[in-house]
Short mmCIF file of C-alpha atoms in Angstrom, two decimals:
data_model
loop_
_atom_site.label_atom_id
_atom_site.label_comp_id
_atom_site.label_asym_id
_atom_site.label_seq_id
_atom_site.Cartn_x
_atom_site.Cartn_y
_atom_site.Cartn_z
CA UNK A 1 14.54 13.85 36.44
CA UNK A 2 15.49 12.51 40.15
CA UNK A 3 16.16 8.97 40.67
CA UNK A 4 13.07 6.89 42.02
CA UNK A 5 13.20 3.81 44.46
CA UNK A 6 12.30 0.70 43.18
CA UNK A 7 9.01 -0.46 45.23
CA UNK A 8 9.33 -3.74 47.63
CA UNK A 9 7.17 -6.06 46.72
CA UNK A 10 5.54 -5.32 49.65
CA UNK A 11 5.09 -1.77 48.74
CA UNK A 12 3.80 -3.07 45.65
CA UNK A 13 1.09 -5.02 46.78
CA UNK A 14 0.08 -1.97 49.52
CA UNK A 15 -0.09 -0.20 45.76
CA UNK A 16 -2.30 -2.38 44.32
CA UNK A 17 -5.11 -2.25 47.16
CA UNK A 18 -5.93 1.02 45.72
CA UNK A 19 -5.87 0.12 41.82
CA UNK A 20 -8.07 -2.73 42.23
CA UNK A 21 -8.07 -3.38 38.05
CA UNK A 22 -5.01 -3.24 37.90
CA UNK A 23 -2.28 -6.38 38.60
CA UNK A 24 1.36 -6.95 38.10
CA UNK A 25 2.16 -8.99 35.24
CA UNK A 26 6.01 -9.60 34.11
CA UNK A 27 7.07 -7.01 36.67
CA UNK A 28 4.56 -4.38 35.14
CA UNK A 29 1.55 -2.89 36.09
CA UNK A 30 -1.15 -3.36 34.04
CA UNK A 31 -4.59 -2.34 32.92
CA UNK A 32 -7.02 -3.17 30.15
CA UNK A 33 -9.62 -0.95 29.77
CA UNK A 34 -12.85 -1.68 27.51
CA UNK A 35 -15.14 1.55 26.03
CA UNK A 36 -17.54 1.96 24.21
CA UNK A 37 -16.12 2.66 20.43
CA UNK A 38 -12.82 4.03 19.56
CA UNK A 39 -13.92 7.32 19.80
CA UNK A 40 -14.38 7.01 23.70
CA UNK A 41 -10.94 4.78 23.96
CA UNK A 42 -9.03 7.68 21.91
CA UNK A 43 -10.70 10.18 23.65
CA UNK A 44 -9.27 8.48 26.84
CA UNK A 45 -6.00 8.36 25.11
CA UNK A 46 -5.92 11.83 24.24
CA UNK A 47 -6.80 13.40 27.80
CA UNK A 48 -4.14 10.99 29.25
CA UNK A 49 -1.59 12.05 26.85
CA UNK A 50 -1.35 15.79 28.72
CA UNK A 51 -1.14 13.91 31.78
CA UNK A 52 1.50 11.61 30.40
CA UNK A 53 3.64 14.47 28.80
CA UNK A 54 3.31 16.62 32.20
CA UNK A 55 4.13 13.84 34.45
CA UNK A 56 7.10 13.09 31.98
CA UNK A 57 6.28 9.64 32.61
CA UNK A 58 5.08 7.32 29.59
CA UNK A 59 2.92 4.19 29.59
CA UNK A 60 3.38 1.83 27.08
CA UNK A 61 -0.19 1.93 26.09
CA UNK A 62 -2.01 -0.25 23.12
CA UNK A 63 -5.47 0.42 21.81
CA UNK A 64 -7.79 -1.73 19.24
CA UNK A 65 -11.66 0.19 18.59
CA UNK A 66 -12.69 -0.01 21.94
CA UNK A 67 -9.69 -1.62 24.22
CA UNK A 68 -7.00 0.37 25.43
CA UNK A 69 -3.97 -1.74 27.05
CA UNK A 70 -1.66 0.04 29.52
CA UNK A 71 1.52 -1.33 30.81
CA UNK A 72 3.33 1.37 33.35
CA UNK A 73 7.33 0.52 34.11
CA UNK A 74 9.66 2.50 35.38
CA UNK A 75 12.80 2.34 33.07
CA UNK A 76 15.35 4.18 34.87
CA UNK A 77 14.91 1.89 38.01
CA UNK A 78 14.43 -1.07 36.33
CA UNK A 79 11.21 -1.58 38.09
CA UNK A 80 7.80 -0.42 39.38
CA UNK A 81 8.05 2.86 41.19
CA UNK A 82 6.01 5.00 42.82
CA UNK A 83 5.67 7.22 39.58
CA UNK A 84 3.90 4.10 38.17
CA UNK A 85 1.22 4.47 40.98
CA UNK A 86 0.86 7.82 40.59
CA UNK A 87 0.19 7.49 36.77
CA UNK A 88 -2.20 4.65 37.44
CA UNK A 89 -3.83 6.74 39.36
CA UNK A 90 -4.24 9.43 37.46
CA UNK A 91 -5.36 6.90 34.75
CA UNK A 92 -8.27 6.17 36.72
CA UNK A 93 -9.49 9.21 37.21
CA UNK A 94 -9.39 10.12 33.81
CA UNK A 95 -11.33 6.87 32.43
CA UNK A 96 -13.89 6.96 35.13
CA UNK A 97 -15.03 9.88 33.04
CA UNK A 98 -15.53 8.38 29.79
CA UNK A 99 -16.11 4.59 30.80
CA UNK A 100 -20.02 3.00 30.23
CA UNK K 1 -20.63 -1.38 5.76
CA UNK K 2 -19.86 -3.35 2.57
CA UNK K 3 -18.27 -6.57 2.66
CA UNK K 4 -14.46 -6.05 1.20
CA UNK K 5 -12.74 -9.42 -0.41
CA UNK K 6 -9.26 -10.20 0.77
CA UNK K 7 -6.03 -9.49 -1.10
CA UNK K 8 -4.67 -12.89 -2.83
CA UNK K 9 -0.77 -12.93 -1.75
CA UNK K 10 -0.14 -10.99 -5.32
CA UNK K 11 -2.13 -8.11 -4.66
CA UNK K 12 -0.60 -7.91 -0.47
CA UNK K 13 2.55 -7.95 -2.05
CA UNK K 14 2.02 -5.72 -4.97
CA UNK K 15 0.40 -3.53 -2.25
CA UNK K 16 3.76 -3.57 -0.41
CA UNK K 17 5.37 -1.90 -3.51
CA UNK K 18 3.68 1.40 -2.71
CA UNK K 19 4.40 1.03 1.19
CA UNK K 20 8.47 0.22 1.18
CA UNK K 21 8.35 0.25 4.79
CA UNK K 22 5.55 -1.84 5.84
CA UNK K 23 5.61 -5.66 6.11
CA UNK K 24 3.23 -8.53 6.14
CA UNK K 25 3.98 -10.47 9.24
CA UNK K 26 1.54 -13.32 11.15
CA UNK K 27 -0.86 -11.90 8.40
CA UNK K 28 -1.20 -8.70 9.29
CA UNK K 29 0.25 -5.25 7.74
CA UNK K 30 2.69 -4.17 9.98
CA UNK K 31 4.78 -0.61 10.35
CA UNK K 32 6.94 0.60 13.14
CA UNK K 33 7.11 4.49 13.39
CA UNK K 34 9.74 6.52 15.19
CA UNK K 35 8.78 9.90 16.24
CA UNK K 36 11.36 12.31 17.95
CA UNK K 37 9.21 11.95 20.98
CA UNK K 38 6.19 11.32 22.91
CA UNK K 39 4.45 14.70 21.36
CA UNK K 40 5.12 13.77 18.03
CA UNK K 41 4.33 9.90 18.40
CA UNK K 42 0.82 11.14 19.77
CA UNK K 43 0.57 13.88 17.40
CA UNK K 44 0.55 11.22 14.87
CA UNK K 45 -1.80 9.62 16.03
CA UNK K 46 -4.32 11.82 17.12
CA UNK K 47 -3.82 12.93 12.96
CA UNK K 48 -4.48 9.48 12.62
CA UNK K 49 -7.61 9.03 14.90
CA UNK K 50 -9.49 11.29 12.42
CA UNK K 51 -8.81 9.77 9.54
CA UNK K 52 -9.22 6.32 11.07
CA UNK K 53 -12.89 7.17 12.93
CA UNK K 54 -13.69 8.81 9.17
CA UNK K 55 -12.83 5.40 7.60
CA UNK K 56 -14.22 3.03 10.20
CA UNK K 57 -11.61 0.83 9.93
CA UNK K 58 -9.56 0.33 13.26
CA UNK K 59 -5.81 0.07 13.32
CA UNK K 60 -4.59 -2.48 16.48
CA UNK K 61 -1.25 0.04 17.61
CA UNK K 62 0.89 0.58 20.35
CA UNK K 63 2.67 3.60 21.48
CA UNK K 64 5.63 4.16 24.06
CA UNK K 65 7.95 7.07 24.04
CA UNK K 66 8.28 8.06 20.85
CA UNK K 67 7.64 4.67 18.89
CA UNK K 68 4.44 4.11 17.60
CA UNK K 69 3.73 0.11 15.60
CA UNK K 70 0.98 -0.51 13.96
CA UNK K 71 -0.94 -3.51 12.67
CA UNK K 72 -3.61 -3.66 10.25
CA UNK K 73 -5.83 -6.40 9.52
CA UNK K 74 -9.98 -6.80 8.34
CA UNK K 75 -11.31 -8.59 10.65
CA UNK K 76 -14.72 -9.20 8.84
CA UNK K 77 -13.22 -10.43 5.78
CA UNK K 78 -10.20 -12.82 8.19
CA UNK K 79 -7.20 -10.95 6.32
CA UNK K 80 -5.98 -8.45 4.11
CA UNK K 81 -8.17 -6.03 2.24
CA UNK K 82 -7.95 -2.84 -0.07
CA UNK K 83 -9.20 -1.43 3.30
CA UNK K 84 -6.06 -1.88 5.10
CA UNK K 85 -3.33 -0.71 2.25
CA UNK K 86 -5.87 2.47 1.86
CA UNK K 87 -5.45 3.14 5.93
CA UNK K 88 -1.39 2.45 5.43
CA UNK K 89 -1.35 5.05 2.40
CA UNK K 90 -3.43 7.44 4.63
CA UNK K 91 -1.47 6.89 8.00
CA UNK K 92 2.10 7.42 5.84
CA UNK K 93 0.67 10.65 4.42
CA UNK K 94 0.12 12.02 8.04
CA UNK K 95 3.63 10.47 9.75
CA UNK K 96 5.59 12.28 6.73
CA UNK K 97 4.40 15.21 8.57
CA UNK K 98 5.61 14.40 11.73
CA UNK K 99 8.64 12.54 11.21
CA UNK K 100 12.36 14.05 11.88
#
């Protein structure tokens, strides 16, 4: 895998205006999603998982019935990268689908 | 569904007799899985998602990488119940699959 730039903060904040759920919390970026049952949240889960395993990319992600808690970090540079947007993104598309 | 009494401390810990590598911690039964990777980690728990949706009884868990934890806990009875050590016994059964 090719090394990824750290985002500036600046960078980061550009980021953010189009992930408007999501915020930066102890350097991460974060989502909490809320659906209807834990069938919708898993099913959420499991659609993003091929997306996660193809973008070789992994969220630290935690789910309870309904809530699904994702935290995106980019190990390797020690920060938020652009492969954290990109997974946010994809994210998003992905719940739009199956939120109420 | 039926209202399930909580475990006195004997029965959590005799419960933790049959499940060597869970723990009771902040009141809650509590295992940390390690799965080769991210396919087996979510393989595990898309097992598990079955089983859990079939039970109705939610685990609270977090996945990254190949690590999956897991905390179980009744949250209409405020603690422990047979509920949670049969999810444990059911959740080991499918990880013993799964695990290297």
């Amino acid at each position: 895998m090719s090394q990824v730039a750290r985002l500036t903060p600046e960078e980061a904040e550009f980021a953010l205006t189009s992930l408007p759920e999501w915020s930066i919390k102890d350097g991460k970026l974060r989502r909490e999603y809320r659906f209807a049952d834990f069938t919708h949240a898993f099913g959420f889960m499991a659609a993003a998982a091929t997306a996660i395993e193809k973008m070789d990319h992994h969220p630290e992600w935690c789910n309870v019935y309904g809530r699904v808690t994702v935290e995106l970090w980019t190990h390797s540079a020690g920060g938020l990268t652009a492969r954290d947007v990109r997974l946010a993104q994809t994210l998003e598309a992905i719940a739009k689908k199956l939120m109420p």
